[in-house]
Amino acid sequence: MIDLDYIKGLTLRDTDISQHIMLLYLLPVLISAQRIVELGAGQSSFALTAAASKTGGCVHSFDLTRGAICRLFPKGEGLLDHHPKFIFTAGNDLDPVYTKDIDFLFIDTSHTYEHTKLELDKWGERVRVGGIIAMHDTSIHWPECRKAMMEYIEANGYPAVHFPNQNGFSIIYKI
């Protein structure tokens, strides 16, 4: 099983999201998330799966290829393959039909304006009131992703918190 000590170890890796890994673990735990959806697999998959293990929930992860999960973890390859709290779907994250309400949504994919806008429109409507949408790469260094996110926040009147470090990390609270 993936535990908190493992997550602490992830924060020591020098990646563009390592400083946000503990937040990715804590946010779903704080809201007792049962349904966690991740768009764009990678280091985040391990933190979210640890959170799901803690809350009794499940992570549904979508990415173009399964290789995304393992690209940062050659020694941990296969670690999530049979984890009971992790379900992976390879393909375009705009294609799958997902009809359940979502407690916690994490977006870290193409970073283009149009794709991010479509993701927020499609997946954001599935996030329950009181749920959280978290996004990576929302700093000024990713203007297209940031623009789509800001338009979504403003159009819906959702409160948000932005952290500019490591390409940006934003937390949107769905009210």
Backbone as numpy.savetxt, mean C-alpha at the origin, in Angstrom:
# Nx Ny Nz CAx CAy CAz Cx Cy Cz
6.26 -17.31 10.18 5.42 -16.12 10.18 6.30 -14.87 10.18
5.76 -13.81 9.63 6.47 -12.53 9.61 6.11 -11.79 10.89
7.09 -11.38 11.65 6.80 -10.70 12.91 7.37 -9.29 12.91
7.12 -8.60 13.99 7.54 -7.20 14.10 9.06 -7.06 14.04
9.81 -8.02 14.57 11.27 -7.94 14.48 11.73 -7.95 13.03
11.05 -8.73 12.20 11.38 -8.76 10.78 11.12 -7.39 10.16
10.00 -6.78 10.50 9.64 -5.45 9.98 10.67 -4.43 10.41
11.12 -4.49 11.64 12.16 -3.57 12.11 13.41 -3.70 11.26
13.73 -4.93 10.85 14.89 -5.16 9.99 14.72 -4.52 8.63
13.50 -4.45 8.13 13.25 -3.85 6.82 13.55 -2.36 6.82
13.36 -1.71 7.96 13.61 -0.27 8.02 15.09 0.04 7.89
15.95 -0.95 8.07 17.39 -0.73 7.95 17.87 -0.84 6.50
17.05 -1.40 5.62 17.45 -1.52 4.22 17.40 -0.15 3.57
18.32 0.10 2.68 18.40 1.40 2.02 17.56 1.39 0.75
16.27 1.62 0.91 15.36 1.68 -0.23 14.59 2.98 -0.16
13.82 3.27 -1.21 13.09 4.53 -1.25 11.85 4.54 -0.37
11.57 3.44 0.33 10.40 3.41 1.20 10.73 2.96 2.62
11.98 2.65 2.90 12.34 2.06 4.19 11.92 2.90 5.39
11.96 4.23 5.27 11.58 5.07 6.39 10.08 5.07 6.65
9.31 4.51 5.73 7.85 4.47 5.89 7.32 3.08 6.25
8.21 2.10 6.34 7.78 0.72 6.57 7.03 0.57 7.90
7.51 1.21 8.94 6.83 1.08 10.24 5.43 1.68 10.18
5.26 2.78 9.44 3.92 3.35 9.25 3.01 2.37 8.51
3.55 1.70 7.50 2.76 0.73 6.75 2.33 -0.44 7.62
3.09 -0.73 8.62 2.70 -1.77 9.57 1.68 -1.22 10.57
1.98 -0.06 11.15 1.17 0.47 12.25 -0.22 0.96 11.83
-0.33 1.60 10.67 -1.63 2.16 10.28 -2.74 1.09 10.18
-2.52 -0.01 9.48 -3.58 -1.03 9.46 -3.84 -1.64 10.84
-2.79 -1.77 11.64 -2.97 -2.32 12.99 -3.83 -1.37 13.83
-3.56 -0.07 13.72 -4.31 0.91 14.52 -5.80 0.93 14.21
-6.16 0.63 12.96 -7.60 0.62 12.62 -8.15 -0.80 12.55
-7.38 -1.77 13.04 -7.77 -3.19 13.03 -8.24 -3.64 11.65
-7.47 -3.28 10.64 -7.84 -3.57 9.25 -7.96 -5.07 9.00
-9.08 -5.46 8.44 -9.30 -6.85 8.05 -9.04 -7.05 6.56
-9.39 -6.06 5.77 -9.20 -6.12 4.32 -8.19 -5.06 3.90
-7.01 -5.51 3.58 -5.92 -4.65 3.16 -5.66 -4.91 1.68
-5.64 -3.85 0.88 -5.35 -3.98 -0.54 -4.10 -3.18 -0.85
-3.18 -3.83 -1.57 -1.92 -3.22 -1.94 -1.82 -3.20 -3.46
-1.62 -2.01 -4.02 -1.41 -1.86 -5.46 0.06 -1.54 -5.66
0.82 -2.52 -6.12 2.26 -2.38 -6.26 2.95 -3.12 -5.14
3.44 -4.32 -5.42 4.06 -5.16 -4.39 5.54 -4.81 -4.23
6.12 -5.28 -3.17 7.53 -5.04 -2.88 7.78 -5.12 -1.39
8.63 -4.26 -0.90 8.95 -4.24 0.53 7.68 -4.01 1.35
6.77 -3.25 0.83 5.51 -2.98 1.51 4.71 -4.24 1.78
4.82 -5.23 0.90 4.06 -6.48 1.05 4.36 -7.16 2.38
5.62 -7.10 2.79 6.02 -7.75 4.03 5.45 -7.02 5.24
5.48 -5.69 5.23 4.93 -4.91 6.34 3.42 -5.09 6.44
2.74 -5.06 5.31 1.28 -5.20 5.31 0.85 -6.60 5.72
1.62 -7.61 5.32 1.29 -8.98 5.72 1.51 -9.18 7.21
2.54 -8.55 7.75 2.75 -8.60 9.21 1.58 -7.93 9.93
1.10 -6.81 9.39 -0.06 -6.13 9.99 -1.29 -7.03 9.94
-1.52 -7.67 8.80 -2.67 -8.57 8.66 -2.56 -9.74 9.63
-1.36 -10.23 9.85 -1.16 -11.31 10.82 -1.55 -10.84 12.22
-1.26 -9.60 12.52 -1.58 -9.03 13.84 -3.08 -8.80 14.00
-3.76 -8.32 12.94 -5.18 -7.97 13.04 -6.12 -9.13 12.72
-5.57 -10.20 12.16 -6.42 -11.30 11.73 -7.01 -11.07 10.36
-6.50 -10.06 9.66 -7.01 -9.71 8.34 -6.26 -10.43 7.23
-6.36 -9.87 6.02 -5.75 -10.47 4.85 -5.29 -9.37 3.89
-4.17 -9.59 3.21 -3.65 -8.65 2.22 -3.95 -9.20 0.83
-4.57 -8.37 0.00 -4.77 -8.67 -1.41 -3.84 -7.75 -2.17
-2.81 -8.32 -2.80 -1.78 -7.54 -3.47 -1.87 -7.70 -4.98
-1.77 -6.58 -5.68 -1.84 -6.56 -7.14 -0.60 -5.90 -7.70
0.04 -6.56 -8.66 1.20 -5.99 -9.35 1.30 -6.67 -10.71
2.09 -6.07 -11.59 2.21 -6.62 -12.95 2.80 -8.02 -12.96
3.79 -8.28 -12.08 4.41 -9.60 -12.02 4.69 -10.00 -10.58
4.74 -11.29 -10.33 5.05 -11.80 -9.00 6.48 -11.43 -8.58
7.34 -11.22 -9.54 8.72 -10.86 -9.25 8.86 -9.60 -8.42
7.85 -8.75 -8.45 7.91 -7.50 -7.68 8.05 -7.76 -6.19
7.49 -8.84 -5.70 7.56 -9.14 -4.27 8.98 -9.48 -3.86
9.68 -10.17 -4.73 11.00 -10.71 -4.37 12.17 -9.86 -4.81
11.93 -8.82 -5.61 13.07 -8.10 -6.18 13.98 -7.46 -5.14
13.44 -7.12 -3.98 14.27 -6.52 -2.94 14.74 -7.53 -1.90
14.28 -8.75 -2.00 14.54 -9.74 -0.96 15.03 -11.06 -1.54
16.20 -11.09 -2.15 16.67 -12.36 -2.72 16.77 -13.48 -1.69
17.12 -13.16 -0.46 17.23 -14.19 0.58 15.85 -14.63 1.06
14.85 -13.78 0.92 13.50 -14.10 1.40 12.57 -14.55 0.30
13.11 -14.87 -0.86 12.27 -15.28 -1.98 11.37 -16.43 -1.57
10.10 -16.30 -1.88 9.14 -17.33 -1.55 8.53 -17.17 -0.17
9.02 -16.21 0.60 8.55 -16.03 1.97 7.04 -15.81 2.05
6.49 -15.09 1.08 5.05 -14.81 1.09 4.24 -15.76 0.22
4.92 -16.62 -0.54 4.21 -17.48 -1.49 3.06 -18.27 -0.88
3.25 -18.80 0.29 2.21 -19.63 0.90 1.73 -19.05 2.23
1.94 -17.77 2.43 1.50 -17.15 3.68 -0.02 -17.05 3.66
-0.68 -17.51 4.72 -2.15 -17.54 4.73 -2.81 -16.15 4.73
-2.05 -15.11 5.00 -2.61 -13.76 5.06 -2.30 -12.95 3.80
-1.70 -13.58 2.77 -1.25 -12.85 1.58 -1.79 -13.52 0.32
-2.54 -12.74 -0.47 -3.08 -13.23 -1.75 -2.56 -12.30 -2.84
-1.86 -12.86 -3.81 -1.25 -12.07 -4.87 -1.95 -12.30 -6.20
-2.18 -11.20 -6.94 -2.73 -11.28 -8.29 -1.80 -10.53 -9.23
-1.31 -11.24 -10.26 -0.45 -10.61 -11.27 -1.31 -10.03 -12.38
-0.99 -8.81 -12.79 -1.72 -8.16 -13.87 -1.97 -6.69 -13.57
-2.69 -6.05 -14.44 -3.03 -4.63 -14.30 -3.99 -4.47 -13.12
-3.65 -3.57 -12.20 -4.49 -3.39 -11.01 -5.83 -2.73 -11.32
-6.02 -2.28 -12.54 -7.32 -1.69 -12.92 -8.27 -2.76 -13.46
-7.76 -3.97 -13.74 -8.59 -5.04 -14.30 -9.35 -5.87 -13.28
-8.76 -6.23 -12.14 -9.44 -7.16 -11.24 -10.78 -6.62 -10.72
-11.68 -7.55 -10.53 -12.96 -7.21 -9.90 -12.80 -7.52 -8.42
-12.93 -6.50 -7.62 -12.83 -6.65 -6.17 -14.05 -5.96 -5.60
-14.94 -6.71 -4.99 -16.23 -6.14 -4.59 -16.37 -5.90 -3.10
-15.38 -6.31 -2.31 -15.48 -6.13 -0.86 -15.05 -4.73 -0.45
-15.57 -4.29 0.69 -15.10 -3.03 1.25 -13.65 -3.20 1.70
-12.90 -2.12 1.63 -11.48 -2.13 1.98 -11.29 -1.27 3.23
-10.49 -1.76 4.16 -10.16 -0.99 5.36 -8.92 -0.14 5.14
-7.94 -0.70 4.44 -6.66 -0.02 4.22 -6.20 -0.27 2.79
-5.97 0.81 2.05 -5.52 0.73 0.66 -4.15 1.39 0.57
-3.20 0.70 -0.05 -1.87 1.26 -0.28 -1.59 1.28 -1.77
-1.21 2.46 -2.28 -0.93 2.64 -3.71 0.54 3.04 -3.91
1.23 2.24 -4.72 2.63 2.52 -5.08 2.91 1.82 -6.41
2.39 2.39 -7.50 2.49 1.71 -8.80 3.20 2.56 -9.85
2.50 2.94 -10.90 3.13 3.57 -12.08 3.57 5.01 -11.89
2.92 5.73 -11.00 3.22 7.13 -10.72 2.85 8.08 -11.85
2.09 7.62 -12.82 1.62 8.52 -13.86 0.30 9.14 -13.42
0.01 10.31 -13.94 -1.22 11.01 -13.55 -2.45 10.18 -13.86
-2.58 9.74 -15.10 -3.80 9.05 -15.52 -4.01 7.75 -14.76
-2.97 6.96 -14.63 -3.11 5.67 -13.93 -3.44 5.88 -12.46
-2.74 6.81 -11.80 -3.01 7.07 -10.39 -4.42 7.60 -10.19
-4.87 8.47 -11.08 -6.25 8.99 -11.01 -7.26 7.85 -11.13
-7.03 6.95 -12.08 -7.94 5.81 -12.27 -7.92 4.88 -11.05
-6.74 4.67 -10.49 -6.64 3.83 -9.27 -7.43 4.44 -8.12
-7.24 5.74 -7.91 -7.96 6.40 -6.82 -9.47 6.34 -7.04
-9.90 6.55 -8.27 -11.34 6.49 -8.57 -11.89 5.08 -8.37
-11.20 4.08 -8.91 -11.69 2.69 -8.84 -11.60 2.13 -7.42
-10.41 2.20 -6.85 -10.18 1.56 -5.57 -10.60 2.42 -4.38
-10.49 3.73 -4.52 -10.86 4.62 -3.42 -12.31 4.50 -3.02
-13.17 4.24 -3.98 -14.60 4.10 -3.66 -14.88 2.84 -2.84
-13.98 1.87 -2.87 -14.15 0.62 -2.11 -13.70 0.77 -0.65
-12.93 1.84 -0.35 -12.45 2.05 1.02 -13.61 2.53 1.88
-13.83 1.85 2.98 -14.95 2.17 3.87 -14.73 3.52 4.55
-15.81 4.11 5.01 -15.71 5.33 5.82 -14.94 4.96 7.09
-13.95 5.77 7.41 -13.08 5.48 8.54 -11.83 4.71 8.14
-11.78 4.31 6.87 -10.62 3.60 6.35 -9.53 4.57 5.92
-8.40 4.01 5.52 -7.24 4.81 5.16 -6.74 4.44 3.77
-6.35 5.47 3.02 -5.64 5.30 1.76 -4.24 5.86 1.99
-3.24 5.04 1.80 -1.85 5.48 1.92 -1.21 5.41 0.54
-0.33 6.36 0.27 0.33 6.40 -1.04 1.80 6.73 -0.88
2.62 6.08 -1.70 4.04 6.39 -1.74 4.34 7.19 -3.00
5.44 7.91 -3.00 5.89 8.74 -4.12 4.92 9.88 -4.41
4.61 10.62 -3.35 3.68 11.76 -3.47 4.37 13.10 -3.20
5.69 13.11 -3.22 6.41 14.37 -3.02 6.42 15.17 -4.33
7.00 16.35 -4.28 7.07 17.20 -5.47 7.94 16.58 -6.55
8.70 15.56 -6.20 9.55 14.88 -7.18 8.74 13.94 -8.08
7.50 13.68 -7.71 6.59 12.85 -8.49 5.33 13.68 -8.79
5.44 14.72 -9.63 4.35 15.67 -9.82 3.05 15.06 -10.36
3.14 14.05 -11.22 1.92 13.48 -11.78 1.14 12.70 -10.72
1.85 11.91 -9.95 1.21 11.14 -8.88 0.63 12.09 -7.83
1.41 13.11 -7.49 0.96 14.09 -6.49 -0.28 14.85 -6.98
-0.29 15.24 -8.25 -1.43 15.97 -8.81 -2.70 15.13 -8.74
-2.62 13.87 -9.13 -3.80 13.00 -9.08 -4.30 12.86 -7.64
-3.36 12.69 -6.71 -3.74 12.56 -5.31 -4.38 13.83 -4.77
-3.78 14.98 -5.04 -4.31 16.25 -4.53 -5.71 16.53 -5.10
-5.90 16.23 -6.37 -7.23 16.41 -6.97 -8.26 15.51 -6.28
-7.88 14.29 -5.97 -8.76 13.33 -5.31 -9.13 13.83 -3.91
-8.13 14.29 -3.17 -8.36 14.81 -1.82 -9.29 16.02 -1.86
-8.99 16.96 -2.74 -9.79 18.18 -2.83 -11.21 17.90 -3.30
-11.38 17.02 -4.26 -12.71 16.70 -4.78 -13.59 16.03 -3.73
-12.97 15.29 -2.82 -13.74 14.54 -1.82 -13.72 15.16 -0.43
-12.87 16.16 -0.21 -12.80 16.81 1.08 -12.21 15.94 2.19
-11.32 15.02 1.81 -10.72 14.14 2.80 -9.51 14.80 3.45
-9.35 14.64 4.76 -8.13 15.13 5.40 -6.96 14.22 5.05
-5.77 14.82 4.98 -4.58 14.06 4.62 -3.35 14.61 5.33
-2.38 13.74 5.49 -1.08 14.11 6.06 -0.03 13.68 5.06
0.95 14.55 4.83 2.00 14.27 3.85 3.38 14.32 4.50
4.19 13.32 4.21 5.56 13.27 4.67 6.46 13.37 3.44
7.31 14.40 3.35 8.09 14.61 2.13 9.31 13.71 1.97
9.77 13.06 3.03 11.00 12.27 2.93 10.81 11.02 2.07
11.90 10.52 1.54 11.94 9.31 0.71 10.84 9.30 -0.35
10.83 10.31 -1.17 9.90 10.46 -2.30 8.46 10.75 -1.89
8.22 10.88 -0.62 6.89 11.27 -0.15 6.03 10.09 0.21
5.25 10.27 1.28 4.31 9.27 1.76 3.11 10.06 2.25
1.93 9.70 1.79 0.72 10.42 2.19 -0.31 9.48 2.77
-1.03 9.98 3.76 -2.08 9.23 4.42 -3.37 10.03 4.24
-4.36 9.40 3.63 -5.66 10.03 3.38 -6.68 9.29 4.24
-7.40 10.04 5.05 -8.42 9.46 5.93 -9.78 9.63 5.27
-10.44 8.53 5.00 -11.73 8.58 4.32 -12.84 8.82 5.35
-13.43 10.01 5.26 -14.51 10.37 6.18 -15.86 10.33 5.46
